[in-house]
């Protein structure tokens, strides 16, 4: 019986093992996706975000826009010239006569190294001044500093001047570069304007560069190191170039006026919002040109400002019943900015002209109006469906998803290389071929 019992025990063990082997394994645990991994995977599936279309602007309209920025923007060169020559008279720069360029220096008086916030003799080195309470409506003091924030004046070493304010020179160079851009637009050919631009553009860029160099030189008080050697060299260049400014700028203005008379805009193609906005734009231009001469007709100026106020108000009223129309939405803030600049300038406007320091904000505000007009036109064209693919980085053009590299409109295909005030959405990138 022992062999039989042994055989039964073995059979029982084998049966138990077999039953266990036939049992189904439990399914593996389902792994929950990690949010970060999910976002990463989504990014890999769509490496290129959809690109917004680009307004298709008529080439002549684009060229006229660039020329407007060039001509009216470089009125700041005249403002700088008048301030410079008035501050020196017939003399060269010296310790007794530090030249001015019409912009208020960031450290108080020209050549003042300490500035209004510099430490006094009783200040303790290394200890910052107590923070002043923020004004009503100012930014939250607890908010993190912006990326453009600069160290506080009190953190500078005793006697150290403020850093050079590059913003003060920016309009001259930026507006001069607009002349170079305008001169580079060959389509369409505008013989008289092209000739005037060819002569003025390189001159304006060089003059703006020398003004910037001189501003930098005096703001940093480098004249104390070289006894005005570089300052006198720059003085010779500036005086020589200032002598050509009226002639070259005047020729460009005459060519622009003649072109405008020969090629009036076809207002019959404009929508209602554009008609109201362009009336205000024309009034703004008349105000600026009335101030740009050697003498100012005060009665005519007051009448022109009143017309600008009325047309700006009409545009604002139009927006109340057309909240999505780009013309009042974009143009109104720029026009209001110009009216504020004119109000600030009013006490210093006489029949003999405008104080250079006062004229700069007026010029800059009108340049903003020009740029706002162009942005409004671009948005309007996009709303009407008059678009083209937006240029992509590396010279490619936007293409439908899945298009092979090198295909028309795909990255790597030939493409044309491709400015918005604070608070505005980025302007459509430079547009090309629908008449304004």
Tab-separated table of C-alpha atoms in Angstrom:
chain	number	residue	atom	x	y	z
A	1	UNK	CA	0.000	0.000	0.000
A	2	UNK	CA	2.921	2.335	0.525
A	3	UNK	CA	3.716	2.517	-3.215
A	4	UNK	CA	0.059	3.283	-3.901
A	5	UNK	CA	-0.031	6.074	-1.287
A	6	UNK	CA	3.162	7.561	-2.716
A	7	UNK	CA	1.700	7.520	-6.218
A	8	UNK	CA	-1.492	9.208	-4.980
A	9	UNK	CA	0.510	11.903	-3.158
A	10	UNK	CA	2.548	12.641	-6.283
A	11	UNK	CA	-0.629	12.787	-8.419
A	12	UNK	CA	-2.257	15.215	-5.980
A	13	UNK	CA	0.802	17.535	-6.034
A	14	UNK	CA	0.917	17.523	-9.864
A	15	UNK	CA	-2.790	18.315	-10.097
A	16	UNK	CA	-2.406	21.258	-7.718
A	17	UNK	CA	0.512	22.666	-9.719
A	18	UNK	CA	-1.405	22.298	-12.988
A	19	UNK	CA	-4.415	24.176	-11.635
A	20	UNK	CA	-2.239	27.009	-10.477
A	21	UNK	CA	-0.605	27.244	-13.906
A	22	UNK	CA	-3.939	27.560	-15.681
A	23	UNK	CA	-5.034	30.566	-13.577
A	24	UNK	CA	-5.095	33.866	-15.543
A	25	UNK	CA	-2.509	36.471	-14.595
A	26	UNK	CA	-3.962	39.810	-13.404
A	27	UNK	CA	-3.635	42.657	-15.947
A	28	UNK	CA	-0.731	45.037	-15.359
A	29	UNK	CA	-1.528	48.172	-13.368
A	30	UNK	CA	-2.592	51.065	-15.557
A	31	UNK	CA	-0.045	53.866	-15.300
A	32	UNK	CA	-1.493	57.337	-14.945
A	33	UNK	CA	0.076	59.873	-17.351
A	34	UNK	CA	2.183	62.599	-15.766
A	35	UNK	CA	0.859	66.078	-16.684
A	36	UNK	CA	4.306	67.370	-17.596
A	37	UNK	CA	4.957	64.363	-19.846
A	38	UNK	CA	1.563	64.828	-21.450
A	39	UNK	CA	2.280	68.481	-22.240
A	40	UNK	CA	5.674	67.529	-23.588
A	41	UNK	CA	4.185	64.857	-25.810
A	42	UNK	CA	1.588	67.323	-27.085
A	43	UNK	CA	4.348	69.738	-28.004
A	44	UNK	CA	6.200	67.020	-29.911
A	45	UNK	CA	3.084	66.110	-31.875
A	46	UNK	CA	2.653	69.737	-32.990
A	47	UNK	CA	6.130	71.235	-33.351
A	48	UNK	CA	4.855	74.331	-35.153
A	49	UNK	CA	2.003	76.447	-33.804
A	50	UNK	CA	-0.527	77.828	-36.298
A	51	UNK	CA	0.676	81.077	-37.851
A	52	UNK	CA	-1.697	84.009	-38.237
A	53	UNK	CA	-2.124	85.365	-41.757
A	54	UNK	CA	-0.433	88.497	-42.985
A	55	UNK	CA	-2.234	91.501	-44.481
A	56	UNK	CA	-1.735	91.908	-48.195
A	57	UNK	CA	-1.004	95.607	-48.581
A	58	UNK	CA	-0.586	97.339	-51.907
A	59	UNK	CA	3.159	97.999	-52.550
A	60	UNK	CA	2.604	101.719	-53.141
A	61	UNK	CA	0.696	102.045	-49.869
A	62	UNK	CA	3.533	100.299	-48.052
A	63	UNK	CA	6.116	102.589	-49.641
A	64	UNK	CA	4.101	105.713	-48.812
A	65	UNK	CA	3.858	104.568	-45.190
A	66	UNK	CA	7.621	104.138	-44.936
A	67	UNK	CA	8.257	107.527	-46.530
A	68	UNK	CA	5.839	109.207	-44.102
A	69	UNK	CA	7.705	107.752	-41.112
A	70	UNK	CA	10.995	108.848	-42.682
A	71	UNK	CA	9.981	112.414	-43.525
A	72	UNK	CA	7.929	113.339	-40.471
A	73	UNK	CA	10.040	111.296	-38.067
A	74	UNK	CA	13.289	112.979	-39.096
A	75	UNK	CA	11.887	116.337	-38.079
A	76	UNK	CA	13.541	115.344	-34.799
A	77	UNK	CA	16.889	115.990	-36.520
A	78	UNK	CA	15.855	119.630	-36.953
A	79	UNK	CA	14.805	119.748	-33.317
A	80	UNK	CA	18.251	118.444	-32.297
A	81	UNK	CA	20.017	120.891	-34.620
A	82	UNK	CA	18.147	123.951	-33.347
A	83	UNK	CA	18.800	123.007	-29.725
A	84	UNK	CA	22.480	122.273	-30.364
A	85	UNK	CA	23.247	125.499	-32.219
A	86	UNK	CA	21.225	127.595	-29.747
A	87	UNK	CA	23.143	126.140	-26.801
A	88	UNK	CA	26.562	126.923	-28.325
A	89	UNK	CA	26.000	129.964	-30.492
A	90	UNK	CA	29.141	130.456	-32.579
A	91	UNK	CA	31.419	128.803	-30.029
A	92	UNK	CA	32.829	125.303	-29.811
A	93	UNK	CA	31.933	122.975	-26.936
A	94	UNK	CA	33.793	123.787	-23.723
A	95	UNK	CA	33.466	123.554	-19.961
A	96	UNK	CA	31.464	126.786	-20.077
A	97	UNK	CA	29.223	125.577	-22.902
A	98	UNK	CA	28.057	121.954	-22.856
A	99	UNK	CA	25.780	121.485	-25.872
A	100	UNK	CA	22.154	120.431	-25.661
A	101	UNK	CA	20.206	118.354	-28.191
A	102	UNK	CA	16.721	119.368	-27.140
A	103	UNK	CA	15.940	116.275	-25.098
A	104	UNK	CA	15.833	116.736	-21.332
A	105	UNK	CA	19.000	115.067	-19.994
A	106	UNK	CA	18.347	112.143	-17.638
A	107	UNK	CA	20.563	113.598	-14.926
A	108	UNK	CA	19.206	117.123	-14.691
A	109	UNK	CA	21.548	119.643	-16.298
A	110	UNK	CA	23.890	118.652	-19.142
A	111	UNK	CA	27.125	117.462	-17.684
A	112	UNK	CA	25.706	117.084	-14.191
A	113	UNK	CA	27.269	113.875	-12.967
A	114	UNK	CA	25.382	113.658	-9.717
A	115	UNK	CA	21.854	114.065	-10.984
A	116	UNK	CA	18.841	114.903	-8.866
A	117	UNK	CA	18.943	111.615	-6.984
A	118	UNK	CA	22.675	111.436	-6.337
A	119	UNK	CA	23.801	111.061	-2.751
A	120	UNK	CA	24.674	114.120	-0.791
A	121	UNK	CA	27.792	114.531	1.304
A	122	UNK	CA	25.972	113.282	4.410
A	123	UNK	CA	24.783	110.064	2.794
A	124	UNK	CA	26.322	106.873	4.057
A	125	UNK	CA	28.034	104.803	1.366
A	126	UNK	CA	26.437	101.449	0.676
A	127	UNK	CA	23.123	102.251	2.381
A	128	UNK	CA	20.207	102.776	0.020
A	129	UNK	CA	17.745	105.569	0.571
A	130	UNK	CA	14.430	104.689	2.203
A	131	UNK	CA	11.876	103.696	-0.397
A	132	UNK	CA	9.223	106.302	-1.115
A	133	UNK	CA	5.606	105.193	-0.846
A	134	UNK	CA	4.122	104.466	-4.280
A	135	UNK	CA	1.866	107.098	-5.806
A	136	UNK	CA	-1.797	106.400	-6.247
A	137	UNK	CA	-2.282	104.322	-9.363
A	138	UNK	CA	1.362	103.285	-9.575
A	139	UNK	CA	2.602	99.730	-9.862
A	140	UNK	CA	2.400	97.400	-6.874
A	141	UNK	CA	5.654	97.709	-4.904
A	142	UNK	CA	5.473	94.015	-4.080
A	143	UNK	CA	5.367	93.037	-7.731
A	144	UNK	CA	8.526	91.409	-9.114
A	145	UNK	CA	10.839	93.735	-11.028
A	146	UNK	CA	10.470	93.788	-14.768
A	147	UNK	CA	13.214	92.513	-17.010
A	148	UNK	CA	13.985	96.084	-18.009
A	149	UNK	CA	14.427	97.234	-14.425
A	150	UNK	CA	17.622	99.068	-13.603
A	151	UNK	CA	19.449	99.335	-10.283
A	152	UNK	CA	18.271	102.181	-8.107
A	153	UNK	CA	20.170	105.437	-8.306
A	154	UNK	CA	21.040	105.145	-4.626
A	155	UNK	CA	22.955	101.942	-5.293
A	156	UNK	CA	25.556	103.805	-7.347
A	157	UNK	CA	28.881	104.773	-5.930
A	158	UNK	CA	29.207	108.290	-4.521
A	159	UNK	CA	29.656	110.838	-7.289
A	160	UNK	CA	28.860	108.340	-10.047
A	161	UNK	CA	26.570	109.696	-12.767
A	162	UNK	CA	23.495	107.954	-14.082
A	163	UNK	CA	23.874	105.500	-16.945
A	164	UNK	CA	23.319	107.015	-20.376
A	165	UNK	CA	19.668	107.147	-21.323
A	166	UNK	CA	19.582	105.519	-24.747
A	167	UNK	CA	15.864	106.273	-25.068
A	168	UNK	CA	16.656	109.959	-25.469
A	169	UNK	CA	18.506	109.312	-28.722
A	170	UNK	CA	16.344	106.504	-30.037
A	171	UNK	CA	13.889	108.531	-32.205
A	172	UNK	CA	16.645	110.033	-34.347
A	173	UNK	CA	18.229	106.727	-35.340
A	174	UNK	CA	15.002	104.747	-35.623
A	175	UNK	CA	13.340	107.311	-37.866
A	176	UNK	CA	16.469	107.667	-39.998
A	177	UNK	CA	16.501	103.905	-40.534
A	178	UNK	CA	12.944	104.180	-41.861
A	179	UNK	CA	14.410	106.269	-44.691
A	180	UNK	CA	16.792	103.447	-45.564
A	181	UNK	CA	13.891	100.976	-45.597
A	182	UNK	CA	11.837	103.292	-47.805
A	183	UNK	CA	14.727	103.776	-50.216
A	184	UNK	CA	15.061	99.999	-50.516
A	185	UNK	CA	11.475	99.554	-51.751
A	186	UNK	CA	11.819	99.628	-55.532
A	187	UNK	CA	8.247	98.620	-56.332
A	188	UNK	CA	6.605	100.775	-57.498
A	189	UNK	CA	9.122	103.186	-58.994
A	190	UNK	CA	8.428	106.769	-57.921
A	191	UNK	CA	11.207	108.702	-59.721
A	192	UNK	CA	11.027	112.033	-57.877
A	193	UNK	CA	10.591	110.487	-54.450
A	194	UNK	CA	13.199	107.794	-55.126
A	195	UNK	CA	15.792	110.418	-56.092
A	196	UNK	CA	15.079	112.514	-52.987
A	197	UNK	CA	15.231	109.407	-50.778
A	198	UNK	CA	18.505	108.246	-52.325
A	199	UNK	CA	20.112	111.549	-51.335
A	200	UNK	CA	18.468	111.943	-47.929
A	201	UNK	CA	18.522	108.409	-46.462
A	202	UNK	CA	22.306	107.889	-46.068
A	203	UNK	CA	22.716	111.478	-44.918
A	204	UNK	CA	19.995	111.117	-42.262
A	205	UNK	CA	21.469	107.869	-40.938
A	206	UNK	CA	24.948	109.405	-40.633
A	207	UNK	CA	23.638	112.554	-38.943
A	208	UNK	CA	21.546	110.546	-36.481
A	209	UNK	CA	24.567	108.390	-35.674
A	210	UNK	CA	26.733	111.442	-34.967
A	211	UNK	CA	24.028	112.995	-32.788
A	212	UNK	CA	23.821	109.761	-30.803
A	213	UNK	CA	27.618	109.638	-30.442
A	214	UNK	CA	27.706	113.238	-29.211
A	215	UNK	CA	24.851	112.659	-26.744
A	216	UNK	CA	26.694	109.647	-25.402
A	217	UNK	CA	29.971	111.551	-25.181
A	218	UNK	CA	28.555	114.449	-23.144
A	219	UNK	CA	26.262	112.365	-20.973
A	220	UNK	CA	29.182	110.184	-19.874
A	221	UNK	CA	31.365	113.270	-19.421
A	222	UNK	CA	34.095	111.821	-21.599
A	223	UNK	CA	35.162	115.369	-22.400
A	224	UNK	CA	36.829	115.490	-19.005
A	225	UNK	CA	39.214	112.768	-20.137
A	226	UNK	CA	40.232	114.181	-23.531
A	227	UNK	CA	39.774	117.957	-23.025
A	228	UNK	CA	36.930	118.054	-25.589
A	229	UNK	CA	39.078	116.590	-28.375
A	230	UNK	CA	36.403	114.172	-29.589
A	231	UNK	CA	33.693	116.728	-28.849
A	232	UNK	CA	35.303	119.244	-31.186
A	233	UNK	CA	35.663	116.627	-33.928
A	234	UNK	CA	31.990	115.767	-33.619
A	235	UNK	CA	31.161	119.480	-33.549
A	236	UNK	CA	32.747	119.986	-36.975
A	237	UNK	CA	30.821	117.048	-38.440
A	238	UNK	CA	27.540	118.131	-36.904
A	239	UNK	CA	27.819	121.763	-37.995
A	240	UNK	CA	28.669	120.691	-41.559
A	241	UNK	CA	25.774	118.229	-41.721
A	242	UNK	CA	23.308	120.577	-40.047
A	243	UNK	CA	23.990	123.009	-42.906
A	244	UNK	CA	22.580	120.473	-45.420
A	245	UNK	CA	19.526	119.434	-43.430
A	246	UNK	CA	16.992	121.990	-44.647
A	247	UNK	CA	17.922	121.462	-48.308
A	248	UNK	CA	17.818	117.651	-48.330
A	249	UNK	CA	14.799	117.329	-46.032
A	250	UNK	CA	13.028	120.070	-47.969
A	251	UNK	CA	13.530	118.252	-51.290
A	252	UNK	CA	12.060	115.100	-49.818
A	253	UNK	CA	9.085	117.063	-48.484
A	254	UNK	CA	8.493	118.752	-51.848
A	255	UNK	CA	8.639	115.411	-53.670
A	256	UNK	CA	6.238	113.874	-51.142
A	257	UNK	CA	3.753	116.750	-51.514
A	258	UNK	CA	3.906	116.532	-55.322
A	259	UNK	CA	3.374	112.769	-55.192
A	260	UNK	CA	0.380	113.143	-52.896
A	261	UNK	CA	-1.204	115.712	-55.224
A	262	UNK	CA	-0.687	113.489	-58.281
A	263	UNK	CA	-1.823	110.307	-56.546
A	264	UNK	CA	-4.733	111.143	-54.242
A	265	UNK	CA	-6.178	108.246	-52.277
A	266	UNK	CA	-9.406	106.778	-53.626
A	267	UNK	CA	-11.729	107.324	-50.674
A	268	UNK	CA	-14.623	105.653	-52.533
A	269	UNK	CA	-13.042	102.265	-51.695
A	270	UNK	CA	-12.828	103.015	-47.978
A	271	UNK	CA	-15.169	101.664	-45.376
A	272	UNK	CA	-16.888	104.148	-43.049
A	273	UNK	CA	-14.425	103.619	-40.188
A	274	UNK	CA	-11.463	104.340	-42.440
A	275	UNK	CA	-13.082	107.524	-43.760
A	276	UNK	CA	-13.585	108.897	-40.245
A	277	UNK	CA	-10.067	107.860	-39.192
A	278	UNK	CA	-8.380	109.358	-42.261
A	279	UNK	CA	-10.100	112.710	-41.654
A	280	UNK	CA	-8.535	112.769	-38.194
A	281	UNK	CA	-5.163	111.672	-39.615
A	282	UNK	CA	-5.136	114.485	-42.190
A	283	UNK	CA	-5.967	117.003	-39.445
A	284	UNK	CA	-3.123	115.672	-37.291
A	285	UNK	CA	-0.709	116.083	-40.180
A	286	UNK	CA	-1.820	119.672	-40.740
A	287	UNK	CA	-1.165	120.482	-37.080
A	288	UNK	CA	2.375	119.101	-37.270
A	289	UNK	CA	3.302	120.813	-40.545
A	290	UNK	CA	1.999	124.101	-39.148
A	291	UNK	CA	4.450	123.802	-36.251
A	292	UNK	CA	7.415	122.650	-38.344
A	293	UNK	CA	8.018	125.983	-40.079
A	294	UNK	CA	10.297	128.770	-38.919
A	295	UNK	CA	7.281	130.762	-37.763
A	296	UNK	CA	3.922	129.651	-36.427
A	297	UNK	CA	0.570	131.223	-37.317
A	298	UNK	CA	-0.992	130.992	-33.867
A	299	UNK	CA	-4.582	131.512	-35.039
A	300	UNK	CA	-4.213	128.895	-37.771
A	301	UNK	CA	-2.607	126.542	-35.260
A	302	UNK	CA	-5.472	126.882	-32.792
A	303	UNK	CA	-7.995	126.277	-35.571
A	304	UNK	CA	-6.073	123.185	-36.743
A	305	UNK	CA	-5.925	121.758	-33.213
A	306	UNK	CA	-9.677	122.323	-32.813
A	307	UNK	CA	-10.366	120.408	-36.045
A	308	UNK	CA	-8.135	117.586	-34.796
A	309	UNK	CA	-10.022	117.453	-31.498
A	310	UNK	CA	-13.376	117.352	-33.290
A	311	UNK	CA	-12.335	114.641	-35.745
A	312	UNK	CA	-10.748	112.582	-32.979
A	313	UNK	CA	-13.975	112.849	-30.974
A	314	UNK	CA	-15.979	111.830	-34.064
A	315	UNK	CA	-13.825	108.707	-34.380
A	316	UNK	CA	-14.398	107.889	-30.713
A	317	UNK	CA	-18.156	108.325	-31.176
A	318	UNK	CA	-18.070	106.048	-34.212
A	319	UNK	CA	-16.403	103.350	-32.126
A	320	UNK	CA	-19.363	103.247	-29.718
A	321	UNK	CA	-21.519	101.627	-32.387
A	322	UNK	CA	-18.632	99.795	-34.111
A	323	UNK	CA	-16.685	98.267	-31.249
A	324	UNK	CA	-14.869	95.727	-33.440
A	325	UNK	CA	-13.819	98.147	-36.173
A	326	UNK	CA	-9.988	98.316	-36.165
A	327	UNK	CA	-9.800	101.936	-37.303
A	328	UNK	CA	-11.212	103.649	-34.179
A	329	UNK	CA	-9.874	100.880	-31.940
A	330	UNK	CA	-6.244	101.459	-33.011
A	331	UNK	CA	-6.241	105.091	-34.147
A	332	UNK	CA	-8.067	106.697	-31.192
A	333	UNK	CA	-5.347	106.044	-28.552
A	334	UNK	CA	-2.648	107.408	-30.878
A	335	UNK	CA	-4.641	110.560	-31.676
A	336	UNK	CA	-5.344	111.142	-27.995
A	337	UNK	CA	-1.619	110.795	-27.300
A	338	UNK	CA	-0.871	113.521	-29.850
A	339	UNK	CA	-3.520	115.799	-28.346
A	340	UNK	CA	-1.931	115.357	-24.921
A	341	UNK	CA	1.491	116.255	-26.350
A	342	UNK	CA	0.005	119.356	-27.987
A	343	UNK	CA	-1.650	120.403	-24.735
A	344	UNK	CA	1.665	120.092	-22.896
A	345	UNK	CA	3.402	122.100	-25.636
A	346	UNK	CA	0.790	124.869	-25.802
A	347	UNK	CA	2.392	127.244	-23.255
A	348	UNK	CA	5.700	127.194	-25.189
A	349	UNK	CA	4.303	127.735	-28.699
A	350	UNK	CA	4.856	131.274	-29.956
A	351	UNK	CA	4.726	132.941	-33.359
A	352	UNK	CA	8.513	132.479	-33.531
A	353	UNK	CA	8.228	128.706	-33.379
A	354	UNK	CA	8.271	125.895	-30.856
A	355	UNK	CA	10.858	125.239	-28.179
A	356	UNK	CA	12.940	122.209	-29.406
A	357	UNK	CA	12.497	120.319	-26.158
A	358	UNK	CA	8.732	120.790	-26.459
A	359	UNK	CA	8.561	119.880	-30.145
A	360	UNK	CA	10.146	116.415	-29.766
A	361	UNK	CA	7.118	114.786	-28.047
A	362	UNK	CA	4.801	116.275	-30.678
A	363	UNK	CA	6.859	114.788	-33.521
A	364	UNK	CA	7.091	111.438	-31.783
A	365	UNK	CA	3.343	111.365	-31.099
A	366	UNK	CA	2.539	112.016	-34.767
A	367	UNK	CA	4.921	109.250	-35.821
A	368	UNK	CA	2.863	106.981	-33.571
A	369	UNK	CA	-0.274	108.141	-35.391
A	370	UNK	CA	1.311	107.167	-38.736
A	371	UNK	CA	2.165	103.734	-37.411
A	372	UNK	CA	-1.314	103.312	-35.902
A	373	UNK	CA	-2.865	104.119	-39.280
A	374	UNK	CA	-0.809	101.389	-40.907
A	375	UNK	CA	-1.706	98.838	-38.232
A	376	UNK	CA	-5.399	99.696	-38.586
A	377	UNK	CA	-5.176	99.199	-42.341
A	378	UNK	CA	-3.477	95.822	-41.839
A	379	UNK	CA	-6.117	94.625	-39.388
A	380	UNK	CA	-8.878	95.826	-41.702
A	381	UNK	CA	-7.427	93.937	-44.676
A	382	UNK	CA	-7.094	90.758	-42.614
A	383	UNK	CA	-10.746	91.085	-41.551
A	384	UNK	CA	-11.674	91.373	-45.246
A	385	UNK	CA	-9.689	88.252	-46.099
A	386	UNK	CA	-6.960	90.072	-48.034
A	387	UNK	CA	-4.058	88.061	-46.636
A	388	UNK	CA	-0.888	86.198	-47.564
A	389	UNK	CA	1.270	83.656	-45.669
A	390	UNK	CA	3.310	85.109	-42.839
A	391	UNK	CA	7.104	84.840	-43.220
A	392	UNK	CA	8.611	82.200	-40.971
A	393	UNK	CA	12.039	82.167	-39.258
A	394	UNK	CA	14.967	81.232	-41.493
A	395	UNK	CA	13.195	82.662	-44.536
A	396	UNK	CA	10.448	80.016	-44.757
A	397	UNK	CA	6.783	80.744	-45.284
A	398	UNK	CA	3.846	79.353	-43.381
A	399	UNK	CA	2.452	76.123	-44.867
A	400	UNK	CA	-0.376	73.736	-44.113
A	401	UNK	CA	0.430	71.084	-41.495
A	402	UNK	CA	2.147	68.089	-43.016
A	403	UNK	CA	3.641	69.922	-45.986
A	404	UNK	CA	7.076	68.503	-46.848
A	405	UNK	CA	10.158	70.645	-46.240
A	406	UNK	CA	10.967	72.789	-49.262
A	407	UNK	CA	7.387	72.806	-50.532
A	408	UNK	CA	5.846	76.206	-51.371
A	409	UNK	CA	5.053	77.878	-48.076
A	410	UNK	CA	6.912	75.274	-46.036
A	411	UNK	CA	9.906	75.929	-43.807
A	412	UNK	CA	12.982	76.045	-45.940
A	413	UNK	CA	11.176	77.299	-49.013
A	414	UNK	CA	12.153	80.709	-50.385
A	415	UNK	CA	10.355	83.455	-48.538
A	416	UNK	CA	10.486	87.194	-48.028
A	417	UNK	CA	12.180	88.156	-44.780
A	418	UNK	CA	9.990	89.466	-42.829
A	419	UNK	CA	6.451	98.110	-35.170
A	420	UNK	CA	3.166	98.238	-31.646
A	421	UNK	CA	2.555	100.728	-28.879
A	422	UNK	CA	2.262	99.620	-25.331
A	423	UNK	CA	-0.956	97.765	-24.744
A	424	UNK	CA	-1.528	96.917	-28.411
A	425	UNK	CA	-1.366	93.423	-29.793
A	426	UNK	CA	1.652	92.882	-32.054
A	427	UNK	CA	1.120	94.507	-35.382
A	428	UNK	CA	0.859	92.244	-38.395
A	429	UNK	CA	4.354	91.808	-39.712
A	430	UNK	CA	5.368	93.796	-42.726
A	431	UNK	CA	2.712	93.431	-45.344
A	432	UNK	CA	2.880	93.497	-49.054
A	433	UNK	CA	0.505	93.660	-52.103
A	434	UNK	CA	-4.906	96.342	-51.399
A	435	UNK	CA	-4.768	99.861	-51.881
A	436	UNK	CA	-5.377	102.030	-48.840
